[in-house]
Tab-separated table of C-alpha atoms and ligand atoms in Angstrom:
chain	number	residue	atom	x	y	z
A	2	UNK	CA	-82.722	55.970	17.980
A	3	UNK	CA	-80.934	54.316	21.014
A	4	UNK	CA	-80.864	56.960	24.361
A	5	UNK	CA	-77.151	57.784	25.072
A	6	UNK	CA	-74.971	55.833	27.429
A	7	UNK	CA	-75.074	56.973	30.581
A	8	UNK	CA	-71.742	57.567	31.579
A	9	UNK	CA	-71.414	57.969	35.064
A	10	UNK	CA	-69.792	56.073	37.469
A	11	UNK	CA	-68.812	55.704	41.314
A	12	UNK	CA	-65.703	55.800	42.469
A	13	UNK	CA	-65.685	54.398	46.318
A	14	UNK	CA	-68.569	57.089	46.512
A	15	UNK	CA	-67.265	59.191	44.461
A	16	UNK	CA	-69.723	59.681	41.379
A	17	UNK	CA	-67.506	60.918	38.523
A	18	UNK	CA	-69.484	62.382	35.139
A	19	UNK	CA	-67.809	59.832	33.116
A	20	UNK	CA	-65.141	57.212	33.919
A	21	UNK	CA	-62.007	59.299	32.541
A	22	UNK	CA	-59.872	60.657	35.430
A	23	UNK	CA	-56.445	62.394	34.489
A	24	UNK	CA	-53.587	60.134	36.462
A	25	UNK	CA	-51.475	61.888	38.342
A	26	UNK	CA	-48.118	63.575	36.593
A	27	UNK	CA	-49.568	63.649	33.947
A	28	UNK	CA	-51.716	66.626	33.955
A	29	UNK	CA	-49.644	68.679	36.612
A	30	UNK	CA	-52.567	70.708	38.302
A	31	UNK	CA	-54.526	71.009	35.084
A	32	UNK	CA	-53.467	74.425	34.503
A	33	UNK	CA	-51.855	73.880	30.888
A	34	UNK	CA	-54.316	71.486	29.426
A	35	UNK	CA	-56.610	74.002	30.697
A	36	UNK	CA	-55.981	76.332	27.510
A	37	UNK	CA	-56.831	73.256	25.410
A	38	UNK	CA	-60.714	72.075	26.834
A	39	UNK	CA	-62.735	72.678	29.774
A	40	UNK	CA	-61.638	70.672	32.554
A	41	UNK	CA	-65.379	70.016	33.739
A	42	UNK	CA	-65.234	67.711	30.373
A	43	UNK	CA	-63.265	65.379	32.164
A	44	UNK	CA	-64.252	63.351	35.247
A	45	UNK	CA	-61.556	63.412	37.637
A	46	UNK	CA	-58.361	65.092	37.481
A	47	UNK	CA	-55.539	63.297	39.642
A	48	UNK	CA	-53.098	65.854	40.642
A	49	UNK	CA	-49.546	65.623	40.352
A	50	UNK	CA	-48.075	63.653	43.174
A	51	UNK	CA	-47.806	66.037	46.553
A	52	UNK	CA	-45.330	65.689	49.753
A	53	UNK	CA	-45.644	67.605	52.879
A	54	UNK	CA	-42.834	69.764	51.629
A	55	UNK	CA	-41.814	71.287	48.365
A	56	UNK	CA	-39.598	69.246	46.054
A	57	UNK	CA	-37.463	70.334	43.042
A	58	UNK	CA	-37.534	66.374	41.688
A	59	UNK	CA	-34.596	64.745	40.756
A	60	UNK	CA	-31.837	65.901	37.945
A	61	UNK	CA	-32.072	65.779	34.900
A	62	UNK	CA	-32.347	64.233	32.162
A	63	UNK	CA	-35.631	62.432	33.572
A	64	UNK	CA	-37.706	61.768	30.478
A	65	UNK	CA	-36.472	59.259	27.995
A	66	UNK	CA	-38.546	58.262	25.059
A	67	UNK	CA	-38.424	54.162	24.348
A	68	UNK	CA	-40.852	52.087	21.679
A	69	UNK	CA	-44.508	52.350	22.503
A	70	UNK	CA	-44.063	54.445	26.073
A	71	UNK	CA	-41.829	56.529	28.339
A	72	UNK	CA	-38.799	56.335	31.009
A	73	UNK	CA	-39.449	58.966	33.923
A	74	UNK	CA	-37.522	59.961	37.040
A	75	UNK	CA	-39.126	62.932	38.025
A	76	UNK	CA	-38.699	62.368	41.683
A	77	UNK	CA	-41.731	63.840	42.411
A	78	UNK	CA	-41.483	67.654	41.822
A	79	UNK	CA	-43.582	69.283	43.107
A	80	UNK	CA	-44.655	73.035	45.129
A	81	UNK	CA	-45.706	70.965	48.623
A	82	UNK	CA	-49.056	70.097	50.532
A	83	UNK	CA	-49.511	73.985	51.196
A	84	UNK	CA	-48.835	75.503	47.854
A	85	UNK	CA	-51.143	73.255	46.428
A	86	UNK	CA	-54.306	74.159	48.983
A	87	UNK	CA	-53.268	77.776	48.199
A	88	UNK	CA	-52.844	78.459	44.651
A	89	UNK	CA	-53.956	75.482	42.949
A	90	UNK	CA	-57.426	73.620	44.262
A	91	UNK	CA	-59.163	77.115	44.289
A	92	UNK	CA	-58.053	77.358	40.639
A	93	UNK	CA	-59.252	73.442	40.080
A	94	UNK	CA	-62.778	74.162	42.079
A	95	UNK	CA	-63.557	76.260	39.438
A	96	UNK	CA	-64.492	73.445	37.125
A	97	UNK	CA	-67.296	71.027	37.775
A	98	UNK	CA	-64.788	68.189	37.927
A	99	UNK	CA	-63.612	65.696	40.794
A	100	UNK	CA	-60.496	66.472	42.369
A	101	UNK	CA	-58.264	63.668	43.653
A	102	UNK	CA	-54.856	64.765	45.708
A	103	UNK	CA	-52.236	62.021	44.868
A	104	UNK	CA	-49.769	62.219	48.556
A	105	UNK	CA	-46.329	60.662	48.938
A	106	UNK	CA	-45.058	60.729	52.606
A	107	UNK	CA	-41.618	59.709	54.176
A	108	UNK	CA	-43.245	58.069	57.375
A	109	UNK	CA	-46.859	56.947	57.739
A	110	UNK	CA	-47.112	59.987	59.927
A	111	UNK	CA	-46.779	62.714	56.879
A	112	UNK	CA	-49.280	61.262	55.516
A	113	UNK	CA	-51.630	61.423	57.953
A	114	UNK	CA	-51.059	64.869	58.028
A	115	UNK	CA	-51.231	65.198	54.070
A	116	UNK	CA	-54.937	63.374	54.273
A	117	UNK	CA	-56.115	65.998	57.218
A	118	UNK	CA	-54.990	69.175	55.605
A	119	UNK	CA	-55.967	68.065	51.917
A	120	UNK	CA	-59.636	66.679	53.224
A	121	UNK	CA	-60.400	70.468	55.520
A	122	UNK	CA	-59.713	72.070	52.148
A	123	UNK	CA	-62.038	70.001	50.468
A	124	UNK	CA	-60.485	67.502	47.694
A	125	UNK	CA	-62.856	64.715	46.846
A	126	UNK	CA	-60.864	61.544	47.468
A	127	UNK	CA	-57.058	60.829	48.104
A	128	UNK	CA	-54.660	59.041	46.002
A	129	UNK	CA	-52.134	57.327	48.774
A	130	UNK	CA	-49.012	57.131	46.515
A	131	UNK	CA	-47.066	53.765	47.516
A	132	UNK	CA	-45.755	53.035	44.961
A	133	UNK	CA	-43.277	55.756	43.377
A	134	UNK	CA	-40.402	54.310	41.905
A	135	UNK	CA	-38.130	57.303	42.090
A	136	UNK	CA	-37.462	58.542	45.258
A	137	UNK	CA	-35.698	56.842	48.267
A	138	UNK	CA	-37.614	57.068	50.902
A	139	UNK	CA	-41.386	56.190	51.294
A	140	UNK	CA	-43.153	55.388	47.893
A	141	UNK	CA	-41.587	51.593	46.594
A	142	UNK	CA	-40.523	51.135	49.940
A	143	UNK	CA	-44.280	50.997	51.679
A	144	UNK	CA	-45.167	49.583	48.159
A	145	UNK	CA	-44.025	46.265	48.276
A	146	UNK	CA	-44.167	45.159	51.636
A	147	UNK	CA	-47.901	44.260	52.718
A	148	UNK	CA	-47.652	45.698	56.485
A	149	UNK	CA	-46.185	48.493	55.315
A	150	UNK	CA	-48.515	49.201	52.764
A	151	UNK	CA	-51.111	48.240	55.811
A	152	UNK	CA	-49.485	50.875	58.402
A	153	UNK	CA	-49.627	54.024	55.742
A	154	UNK	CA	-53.309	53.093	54.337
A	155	UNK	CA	-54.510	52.854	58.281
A	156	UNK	CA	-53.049	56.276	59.355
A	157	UNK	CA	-54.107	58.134	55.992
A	158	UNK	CA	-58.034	56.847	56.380
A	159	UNK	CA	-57.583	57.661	60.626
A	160	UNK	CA	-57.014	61.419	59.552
A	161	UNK	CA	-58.784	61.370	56.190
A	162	UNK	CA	-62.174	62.850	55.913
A	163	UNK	CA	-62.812	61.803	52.117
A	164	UNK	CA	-62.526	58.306	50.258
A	165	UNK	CA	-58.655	56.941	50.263
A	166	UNK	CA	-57.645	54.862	47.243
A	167	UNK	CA	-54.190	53.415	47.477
A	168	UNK	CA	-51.942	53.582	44.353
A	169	UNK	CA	-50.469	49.728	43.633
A	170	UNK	CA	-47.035	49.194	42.028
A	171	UNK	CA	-46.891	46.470	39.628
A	172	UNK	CA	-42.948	46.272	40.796
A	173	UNK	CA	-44.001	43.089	43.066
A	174	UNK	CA	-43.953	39.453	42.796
A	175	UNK	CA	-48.258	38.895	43.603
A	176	UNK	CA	-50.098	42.241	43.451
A	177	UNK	CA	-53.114	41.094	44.804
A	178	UNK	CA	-50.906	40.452	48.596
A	179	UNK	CA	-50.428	44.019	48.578
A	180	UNK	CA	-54.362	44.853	47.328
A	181	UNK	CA	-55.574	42.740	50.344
A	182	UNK	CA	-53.563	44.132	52.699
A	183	UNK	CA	-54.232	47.360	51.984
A	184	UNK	CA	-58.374	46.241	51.383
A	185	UNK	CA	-58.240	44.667	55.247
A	186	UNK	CA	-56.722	47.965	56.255
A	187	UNK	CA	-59.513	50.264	54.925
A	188	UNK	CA	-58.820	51.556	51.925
A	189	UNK	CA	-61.701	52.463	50.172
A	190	UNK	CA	-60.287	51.553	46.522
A	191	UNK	CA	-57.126	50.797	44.641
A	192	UNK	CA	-55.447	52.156	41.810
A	193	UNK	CA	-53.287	50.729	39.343
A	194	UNK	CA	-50.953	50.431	38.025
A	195	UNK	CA	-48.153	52.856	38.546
A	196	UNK	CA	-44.702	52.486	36.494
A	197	UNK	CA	-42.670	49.482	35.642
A	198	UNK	CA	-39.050	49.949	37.204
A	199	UNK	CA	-37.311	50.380	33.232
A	200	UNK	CA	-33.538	51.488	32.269
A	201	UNK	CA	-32.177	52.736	28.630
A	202	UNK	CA	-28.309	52.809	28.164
A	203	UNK	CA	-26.352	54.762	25.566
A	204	UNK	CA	-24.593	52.366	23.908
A	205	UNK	CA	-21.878	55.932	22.590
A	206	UNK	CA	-21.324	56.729	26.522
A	207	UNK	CA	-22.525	53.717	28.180
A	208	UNK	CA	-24.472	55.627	30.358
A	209	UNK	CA	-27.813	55.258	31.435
A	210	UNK	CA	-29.764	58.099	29.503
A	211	UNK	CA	-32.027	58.847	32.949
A	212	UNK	CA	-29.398	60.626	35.103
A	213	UNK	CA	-31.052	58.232	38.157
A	214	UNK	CA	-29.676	55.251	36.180
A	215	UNK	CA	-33.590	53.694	35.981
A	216	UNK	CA	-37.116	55.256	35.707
A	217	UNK	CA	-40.635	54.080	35.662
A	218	UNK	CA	-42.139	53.285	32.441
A	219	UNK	CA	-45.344	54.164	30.739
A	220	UNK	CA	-47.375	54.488	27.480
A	221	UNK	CA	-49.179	52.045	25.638
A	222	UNK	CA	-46.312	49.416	26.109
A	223	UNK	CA	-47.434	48.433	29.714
A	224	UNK	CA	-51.108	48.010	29.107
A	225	UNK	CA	-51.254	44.382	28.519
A	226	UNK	CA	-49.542	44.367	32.129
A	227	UNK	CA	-52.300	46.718	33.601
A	228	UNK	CA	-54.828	44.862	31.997
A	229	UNK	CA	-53.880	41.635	33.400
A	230	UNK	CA	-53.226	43.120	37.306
A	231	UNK	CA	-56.266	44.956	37.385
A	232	UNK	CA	-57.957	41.347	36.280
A	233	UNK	CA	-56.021	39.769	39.092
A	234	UNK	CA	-57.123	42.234	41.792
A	235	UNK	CA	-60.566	42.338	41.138
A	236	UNK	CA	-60.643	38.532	41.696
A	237	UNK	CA	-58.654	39.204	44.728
A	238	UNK	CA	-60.497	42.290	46.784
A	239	UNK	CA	-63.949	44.099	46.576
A	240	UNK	CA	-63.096	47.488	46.734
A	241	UNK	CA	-63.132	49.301	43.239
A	242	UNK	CA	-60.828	49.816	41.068
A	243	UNK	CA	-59.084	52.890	39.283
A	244	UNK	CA	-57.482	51.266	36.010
A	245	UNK	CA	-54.698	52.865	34.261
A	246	UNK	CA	-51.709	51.789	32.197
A	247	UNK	CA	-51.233	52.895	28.699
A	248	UNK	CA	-54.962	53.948	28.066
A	249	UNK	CA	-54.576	56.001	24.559
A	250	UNK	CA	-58.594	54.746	23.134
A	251	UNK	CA	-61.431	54.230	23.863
A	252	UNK	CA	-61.022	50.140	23.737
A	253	UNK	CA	-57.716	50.383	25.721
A	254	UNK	CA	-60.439	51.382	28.130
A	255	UNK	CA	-62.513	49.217	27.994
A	256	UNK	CA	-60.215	46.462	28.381
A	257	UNK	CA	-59.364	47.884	31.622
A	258	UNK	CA	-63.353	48.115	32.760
A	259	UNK	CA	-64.026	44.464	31.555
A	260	UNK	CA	-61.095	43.465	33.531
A	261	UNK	CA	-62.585	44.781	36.419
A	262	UNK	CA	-62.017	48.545	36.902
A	263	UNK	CA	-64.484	50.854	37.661
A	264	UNK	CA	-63.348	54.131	36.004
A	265	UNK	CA	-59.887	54.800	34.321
A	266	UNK	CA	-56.925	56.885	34.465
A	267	UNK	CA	-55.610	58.501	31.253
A	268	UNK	CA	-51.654	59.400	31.311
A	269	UNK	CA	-48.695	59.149	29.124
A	270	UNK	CA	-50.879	59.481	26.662
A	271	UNK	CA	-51.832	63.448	26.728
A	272	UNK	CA	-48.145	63.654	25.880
A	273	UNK	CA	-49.042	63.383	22.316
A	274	UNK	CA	-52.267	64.330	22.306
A	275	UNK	CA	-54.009	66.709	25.061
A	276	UNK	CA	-57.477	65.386	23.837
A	277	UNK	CA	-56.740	62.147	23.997
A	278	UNK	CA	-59.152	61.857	27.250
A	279	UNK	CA	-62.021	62.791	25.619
A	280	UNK	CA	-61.074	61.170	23.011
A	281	UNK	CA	-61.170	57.689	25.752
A	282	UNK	CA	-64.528	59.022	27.240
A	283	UNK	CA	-66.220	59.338	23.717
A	284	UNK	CA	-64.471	55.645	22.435
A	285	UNK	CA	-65.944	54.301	25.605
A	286	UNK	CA	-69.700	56.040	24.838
A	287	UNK	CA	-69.407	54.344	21.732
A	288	UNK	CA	-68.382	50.828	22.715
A	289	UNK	CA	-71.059	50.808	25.678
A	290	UNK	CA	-73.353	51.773	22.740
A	291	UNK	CA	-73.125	49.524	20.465
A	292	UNK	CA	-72.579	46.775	22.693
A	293	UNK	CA	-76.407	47.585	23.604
A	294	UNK	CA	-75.423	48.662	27.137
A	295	UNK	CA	-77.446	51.717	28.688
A	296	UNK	CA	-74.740	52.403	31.333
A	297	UNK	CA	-70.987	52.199	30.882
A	298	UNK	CA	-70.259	50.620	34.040
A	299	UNK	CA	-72.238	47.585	32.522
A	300	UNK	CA	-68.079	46.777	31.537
A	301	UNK	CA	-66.906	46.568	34.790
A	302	UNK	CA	-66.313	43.722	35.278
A	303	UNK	CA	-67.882	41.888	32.428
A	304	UNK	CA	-64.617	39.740	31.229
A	305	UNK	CA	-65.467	36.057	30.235
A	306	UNK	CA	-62.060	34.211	31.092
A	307	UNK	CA	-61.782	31.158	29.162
B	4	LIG	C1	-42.192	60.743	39.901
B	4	LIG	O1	-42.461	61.923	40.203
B	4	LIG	O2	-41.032	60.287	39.995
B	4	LIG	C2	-43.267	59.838	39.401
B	4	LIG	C3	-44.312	59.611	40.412
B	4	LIG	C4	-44.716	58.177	40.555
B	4	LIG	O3	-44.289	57.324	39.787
B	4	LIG	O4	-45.493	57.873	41.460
Protein backbone atom coordinates (compact mmCIF):
# COMPACT_ATOMS: atom_id res chain seq x y z
CA UNK A 1 0.00 0.00 0.00
CA UNK A 2 1.34 3.47 -1.13
CA UNK A 3 2.30 5.90 2.24
CA UNK A 4 -0.10 8.94 2.16
CA UNK A 5 0.68 12.20 0.45
CA UNK A 6 2.23 14.40 2.43
CA UNK A 7 0.37 17.39 2.33
CA UNK A 8 2.14 20.15 3.62
CA UNK A 9 3.30 23.06 2.13
CA UNK A 10 5.17 26.54 2.64
CA UNK A 11 3.75 29.51 2.19
CA UNK A 12 6.68 32.36 2.02
CA UNK A 13 7.66 30.47 5.35
CA UNK A 14 4.66 29.82 6.31
CA UNK A 15 4.21 25.88 6.55
CA UNK A 16 0.45 25.28 6.23
CA UNK A 17 -0.90 21.43 7.14
CA UNK A 18 -2.25 21.15 3.75
CA UNK A 19 -2.49 23.62 0.83
CA UNK A 20 -6.30 24.71 1.46
CA UNK A 21 -6.50 28.24 2.94
CA UNK A 22 -10.09 29.86 3.30
CA UNK A 23 -9.88 33.30 1.00
CA UNK A 24 -10.85 36.08 2.56
CA UNK A 25 -14.88 37.06 2.65
CA UNK A 26 -15.57 34.13 2.35
CA UNK A 27 -15.32 32.61 5.68
CA UNK A 28 -15.90 35.92 7.75
CA UNK A 29 -13.70 35.11 10.92
CA UNK A 30 -14.50 31.41 10.81
CA UNK A 31 -16.95 31.64 13.47
CA UNK A 32 -20.05 30.11 11.46
CA UNK A 33 -18.33 27.42 9.54
CA UNK A 34 -17.02 26.72 12.85
CA UNK A 35 -20.35 24.77 13.88
CA UNK A 36 -19.84 22.73 10.70
CA UNK A 37 -15.86 21.14 11.12
CA UNK A 38 -12.92 21.89 13.10
CA UNK A 39 -11.13 24.71 11.76
CA UNK A 40 -7.61 23.04 12.56
CA UNK A 41 -8.86 20.73 9.43
CA UNK A 42 -8.14 23.44 7.27
CA UNK A 43 -4.75 25.06 6.59
CA UNK A 44 -5.11 28.64 6.58
CA UNK A 45 -8.04 30.67 7.17
CA UNK A 46 -7.88 34.22 5.37
CA UNK A 47 -9.94 36.56 7.31
CA UNK A 48 -12.42 38.78 6.02
CA UNK A 49 -10.87 41.89 4.62
CA UNK A 50 -9.92 44.49 7.71
CA UNK A 51 -9.47 48.52 7.63
CA UNK A 52 -8.10 50.54 10.38
CA UNK A 53 -11.64 51.50 11.20
CA UNK A 54 -14.96 49.78 11.36
CA UNK A 55 -17.06 49.66 8.19
CA UNK A 56 -20.80 48.89 7.71
CA UNK A 57 -19.99 47.95 3.72
CA UNK A 58 -21.89 49.31 1.13
CA UNK A 59 -25.96 49.12 0.59
CA UNK A 60 -27.63 46.74 -0.34
CA UNK A 61 -28.52 44.58 -2.47
CA UNK A 62 -24.70 43.41 -2.79
CA UNK A 63 -24.95 39.75 -3.71
CA UNK A 64 -26.30 38.84 -7.07
CA UNK A 65 -26.32 35.30 -8.26
CA UNK A 66 -25.19 34.95 -12.25
CA UNK A 67 -24.36 31.39 -14.24
CA UNK A 68 -21.50 29.49 -12.73
CA UNK A 69 -20.43 32.35 -9.90
CA UNK A 70 -21.38 35.49 -7.96
CA UNK A 71 -21.69 39.51 -8.22
CA UNK A 72 -20.51 41.13 -4.78
CA UNK A 73 -20.29 44.70 -3.50
CA UNK A 74 -19.79 44.26 -0.05
CA UNK A 75 -17.59 47.24 0.38
CA UNK A 76 -15.69 45.66 2.79
CA UNK A 77 -17.76 45.32 6.04
CA UNK A 78 -16.21 44.78 8.49
CA UNK A 79 -15.75 45.44 12.81
CA UNK A 80 -12.05 47.32 12.23
CA UNK A 81 -8.26 46.45 12.93
CA UNK A 82 -9.11 46.53 16.81
CA UNK A 83 -12.25 44.52 17.04
CA UNK A 84 -10.67 41.95 15.21
CA UNK A 85 -7.32 41.64 17.67
CA UNK A 86 -9.97 41.69 20.46
CA UNK A 87 -12.72 39.38 19.93
CA UNK A 88 -11.82 37.44 17.03
CA UNK A 89 -7.92 36.07 16.68
CA UNK A 90 -8.14 34.83 20.37
CA UNK A 91 -11.25 32.92 19.22
CA UNK A 92 -9.20 31.78 15.82
CA UNK A 93 -5.88 30.81 18.05
CA UNK A 94 -7.84 28.30 19.41
CA UNK A 95 -7.50 26.04 16.43
CA UNK A 96 -4.23 24.65 15.20
CA UNK A 97 -4.68 26.54 11.94
CA UNK A 98 -2.70 29.49 10.16
CA UNK A 99 -4.14 32.75 10.46
CA UNK A 100 -3.71 35.28 7.64
CA UNK A 101 -5.18 39.08 8.28
CA UNK A 102 -6.36 40.32 4.79
CA UNK A 103 -5.82 44.69 5.35
CA UNK A 104 -7.27 47.36 3.07
CA UNK A 105 -5.89 50.90 3.85
CA UNK A 106 -6.82 54.42 2.40
CA UNK A 107 -3.09 55.68 2.29
CA UNK A 108 0.03 53.50 2.39
CA UNK A 109 0.33 54.86 5.88
CA UNK A 110 -2.89 52.80 7.39
CA UNK A 111 -1.46 50.13 6.37
CA UNK A 112 1.57 50.30 7.88
CA UNK A 113 -0.16 50.66 10.90
CA UNK A 114 -2.63 47.65 10.09
CA UNK A 115 0.73 45.31 9.53
CA UNK A 116 2.29 46.59 13.11
CA UNK A 117 -0.75 46.11 15.23
CA UNK A 118 -1.92 42.78 13.42
CA UNK A 119 1.92 41.26 13.56
CA UNK A 120 2.32 42.33 17.91
CA UNK A 121 -0.87 40.30 18.20
CA UNK A 122 0.49 37.53 16.47
CA UNK A 123 -1.26 36.62 12.95
CA UNK A 124 0.93 34.45 10.82
CA UNK A 125 1.26 36.33 7.54
CA UNK A 126 -0.63 39.41 6.00
CA UNK A 127 -2.82 39.56 3.08
CA UNK A 128 -2.12 43.34 1.61
CA UNK A 129 -5.54 43.83 -0.11
CA UNK A 130 -4.87 45.97 -3.44
CA UNK A 131 -7.04 45.01 -5.22
CA UNK A 132 -10.79 45.49 -3.89
CA UNK A 133 -13.05 46.41 -6.45
CA UNK A 134 -15.68 48.03 -4.29
CA UNK A 135 -14.67 50.78 -2.43
CA UNK A 136 -13.31 54.21 -3.60
CA UNK A 137 -10.48 54.82 -2.09
CA UNK A 138 -7.34 52.55 -1.72
CA UNK A 139 -7.93 48.88 -2.95
CA UNK A 140 -8.26 49.09 -7.23
CA UNK A 141 -6.72 52.27 -6.98
CA UNK A 142 -3.05 50.97 -5.54
CA UNK A 143 -4.06 47.83 -7.61
CA UNK A 144 -3.42 48.77 -10.93
CA UNK A 145 -0.80 51.15 -10.93
CA UNK A 146 2.75 49.41 -10.38
CA UNK A 147 4.33 52.29 -8.04
CA UNK A 148 1.49 52.38 -6.24
CA UNK A 149 1.20 48.91 -5.68
CA UNK A 150 5.22 49.38 -4.94
CA UNK A 151 4.66 52.32 -2.23
CA UNK A 152 1.84 50.22 -0.09
CA UNK A 153 3.83 46.70 -0.32
CA UNK A 154 7.17 48.76 0.95
CA UNK A 155 5.47 50.46 3.98
CA UNK A 156 3.35 47.25 5.00
CA UNK A 157 6.76 44.87 5.04
CA UNK A 158 8.75 48.26 6.89
CA UNK A 159 6.19 47.78 9.86
CA UNK A 160 5.32 44.12 9.33
CA UNK A 161 6.84 41.57 11.56
CA UNK A 162 5.34 38.39 9.67
CA UNK A 163 5.41 37.30 5.86
CA UNK A 164 3.36 39.98 3.52
CA UNK A 165 1.65 38.52 0.46
CA UNK A 166 0.05 41.08 -1.77
CA UNK A 167 -3.47 40.33 -3.16
CA UNK A 168 -3.35 40.90 -7.31
CA UNK A 169 -6.44 42.09 -9.23
CA UNK A 170 -6.92 40.49 -12.46
CA UNK A 171 -8.78 44.04 -13.40
CA UNK A 172 -5.38 45.05 -15.36
CA UNK A 173 -4.11 44.97 -18.78
CA UNK A 174 -0.48 42.63 -17.84
CA UNK A 175 -0.69 41.19 -14.31
CA UNK A 176 2.65 40.14 -14.12
CA UNK A 177 3.76 44.43 -14.22
CA UNK A 178 1.99 44.66 -11.10
CA UNK A 179 3.53 41.04 -9.60
CA UNK A 180 7.07 42.47 -10.31
CA UNK A 181 6.61 45.53 -8.92
CA UNK A 182 5.31 44.48 -5.98
CA UNK A 183 8.18 41.23 -6.02
CA UNK A 184 11.12 44.18 -6.37
CA UNK A 185 9.39 45.88 -3.49
CA UNK A 186 9.52 42.95 -0.99
CA UNK A 187 6.67 41.20 -0.87
CA UNK A 188 7.16 37.94 0.25
CA UNK A 189 4.32 36.26 -2.04
CA UNK A 190 1.33 37.06 -4.16
CA UNK A 191 -2.10 36.11 -4.22
CA UNK A 192 -4.51 35.82 -6.85
CA UNK A 193 -6.78 36.46 -8.16
CA UNK A 194 -9.32 38.70 -6.58
CA UNK A 195 -12.76 39.57 -8.48
CA UNK A 196 -13.45 40.40 -12.05
CA UNK A 197 -15.11 44.00 -12.18
CA UNK A 198 -18.91 42.28 -13.43
CA UNK A 199 -22.50 44.13 -13.76
CA UNK A 200 -26.17 42.38 -14.06
CA UNK A 201 -29.10 44.68 -15.22
CA UNK A 202 -32.81 44.08 -14.74
CA UNK A 203 -34.05 44.12 -17.90
CA UNK A 204 -38.14 44.94 -15.79
CA UNK A 205 -36.40 48.17 -14.07
CA UNK A 206 -33.35 48.62 -16.01
CA UNK A 207 -31.46 48.84 -13.08
CA UNK A 208 -28.40 47.35 -12.16
CA UNK A 209 -29.42 44.55 -9.58
CA UNK A 210 -26.07 45.50 -7.26
CA UNK A 211 -27.23 48.83 -5.74
CA UNK A 212 -23.26 49.98 -6.58
CA UNK A 213 -24.20 49.54 -10.27
CA UNK A 214 -21.06 46.76 -10.65
CA UNK A 215 -19.48 44.11 -8.31
CA UNK A 216 -16.66 41.70 -8.41
CA UNK A 217 -17.32 38.34 -9.65
CA UNK A 218 -16.57 34.89 -8.44
CA UNK A 219 -17.35 31.12 -8.52
CA UNK A 220 -16.28 28.59 -10.79
CA UNK A 221 -16.86 30.96 -13.86
CA UNK A 222 -13.48 32.84 -13.39
CA UNK A 223 -11.21 29.90 -12.92
CA UNK A 224 -10.01 29.45 -16.37
CA UNK A 225 -8.92 33.26 -15.82
CA UNK A 226 -7.10 32.39 -12.46
CA UNK A 227 -5.64 29.54 -13.92
CA UNK A 228 -4.11 31.28 -16.73
CA UNK A 229 -2.73 34.55 -14.42
CA UNK A 230 -1.38 32.48 -11.86
CA UNK A 231 0.54 30.60 -15.01
CA UNK A 232 1.61 34.01 -16.17
CA UNK A 233 3.02 35.18 -12.83
CA UNK A 234 4.90 32.34 -11.95
CA UNK A 235 6.83 32.78 -15.25
CA UNK A 236 7.10 36.34 -14.31
CA UNK A 237 8.36 36.51 -10.37
CA UNK A 238 9.83 33.96 -7.81
CA UNK A 239 7.99 34.58 -4.90
CA UNK A 240 5.12 31.97 -4.25
CA UNK A 241 2.01 31.95 -5.06
CA UNK A 242 -1.51 31.77 -3.26
CA UNK A 243 -3.96 30.51 -6.15
CA UNK A 244 -7.56 31.10 -5.98
CA UNK A 245 -10.42 31.66 -8.40
CA UNK A 246 -13.35 29.41 -8.54
CA UNK A 247 -11.65 26.37 -6.71
CA UNK A 248 -14.91 24.03 -5.97
CA UNK A 249 -12.58 20.27 -6.40
CA UNK A 250 -10.01 18.88 -5.86
CA UNK A 251 -8.71 19.16 -9.75
CA UNK A 252 -9.81 22.86 -9.88
CA UNK A 253 -6.89 22.74 -7.50
CA UNK A 254 -4.70 21.27 -8.94
CA UNK A 255 -4.89 23.18 -11.99
CA UNK A 256 -4.04 26.10 -9.99
CA UNK A 257 -0.74 24.20 -8.32
CA UNK A 258 0.44 22.94 -11.83
CA UNK A 259 0.09 26.41 -12.99
CA UNK A 260 2.35 27.47 -10.53
CA UNK A 261 0.75 28.12 -7.10
CA UNK A 262 1.95 26.94 -4.08
CA UNK A 263 -1.17 26.43 -1.88
CA UNK A 264 -4.81 27.55 -2.73
CA UNK A 265 -7.56 29.64 -1.61
CA UNK A 266 -11.08 28.15 -1.44
CA UNK A 267 -14.08 30.88 -1.71
CA UNK A 268 -17.32 31.31 -3.41
CA UNK A 269 -17.51 28.01 -3.21
CA UNK A 270 -18.43 27.32 0.70
CA UNK A 271 -21.52 29.22 -0.39
CA UNK A 272 -23.01 26.01 -1.42
CA UNK A 273 -21.23 23.78 0.35
CA UNK A 274 -19.31 24.55 3.81
CA UNK A 275 -17.19 21.31 3.22
CA UNK A 276 -16.28 22.01 0.10
CA UNK A 277 -12.53 22.74 1.46
CA UNK A 278 -11.98 19.57 2.64
CA UNK A 279 -13.58 18.35 0.14
CA UNK A 280 -10.41 20.36 -2.22
CA UNK A 281 -7.77 19.12 0.37
CA UNK A 282 -8.93 15.39 0.11
CA UNK A 283 -9.41 15.73 -4.13
CA UNK A 284 -5.92 17.07 -4.02
CA UNK A 285 -4.56 13.90 -1.60
CA UNK A 286 -6.00 11.87 -4.14
CA UNK A 287 -4.66 13.37 -7.35
CA UNK A 288 -1.01 13.70 -5.76
CA UNK A 289 -1.67 9.97 -5.09
CA UNK A 290 -2.33 8.51 -7.87
CA UNK A 291 -0.21 10.58 -9.89
CA UNK A 292 2.61 8.61 -7.81
CA UNK A 293 3.70 11.83 -6.07
CA UNK A 294 4.79 11.52 -2.26
CA UNK A 295 4.32 15.28 -1.62
CA UNK A 296 1.60 17.52 -2.99
CA UNK A 297 3.70 20.36 -3.72
CA UNK A 298 5.32 17.96 -6.38
CA UNK A 299 2.23 20.10 -8.58
CA UNK A 300 3.54 23.29 -8.15
CA UNK A 301 4.59 24.11 -10.78
CA UNK A 302 4.62 21.00 -12.84
CA UNK A 303 2.55 22.40 -16.07
CA UNK A 304 3.99 21.18 -19.49
CA UNK A 305 2.97 24.17 -21.89
CA UNK A 306 2.83 23.02 -25.32
C1 LIG B 1 -15.68 43.58 -0.64
O1 LIG B 1 -15.79 43.59 0.60
O2 LIG B 1 -16.22 44.46 -1.36
C2 LIG B 1 -14.90 42.51 -1.31
C3 LIG B 1 -13.48 42.53 -0.93
C4 LIG B 1 -12.54 42.39 -2.09
O3 LIG B 1 -12.96 42.14 -3.21
O4 LIG B 1 -11.34 42.53 -1.89
Amino acid sequence: MRNAVDLRVDLAGVELKNPVVMASGTFGFGREYGQFYDLSELGGICVKGLTAAPREGNPPPRIAETPMGILNSVGLQNPGVDAFIAQELPFLRQYDVKVIANISGNTPEEYGEMCEKLSEAGVDMIEVNISCPNVKAGGLAYGTRPELAAEVTRMAKEHSAVPVMVKLSPNVTDITEIARAVADAGADAVSLINTLRGMRIDIATRRPILKMNTGGLSGPAVLPVAVRMVWEVAGAVNIPILGMGGVAKGEDAAQLMLAGACAVAVGTACFADPYAPLKVRDGLAKIAGEQGLDKVSGLTGSVRPW
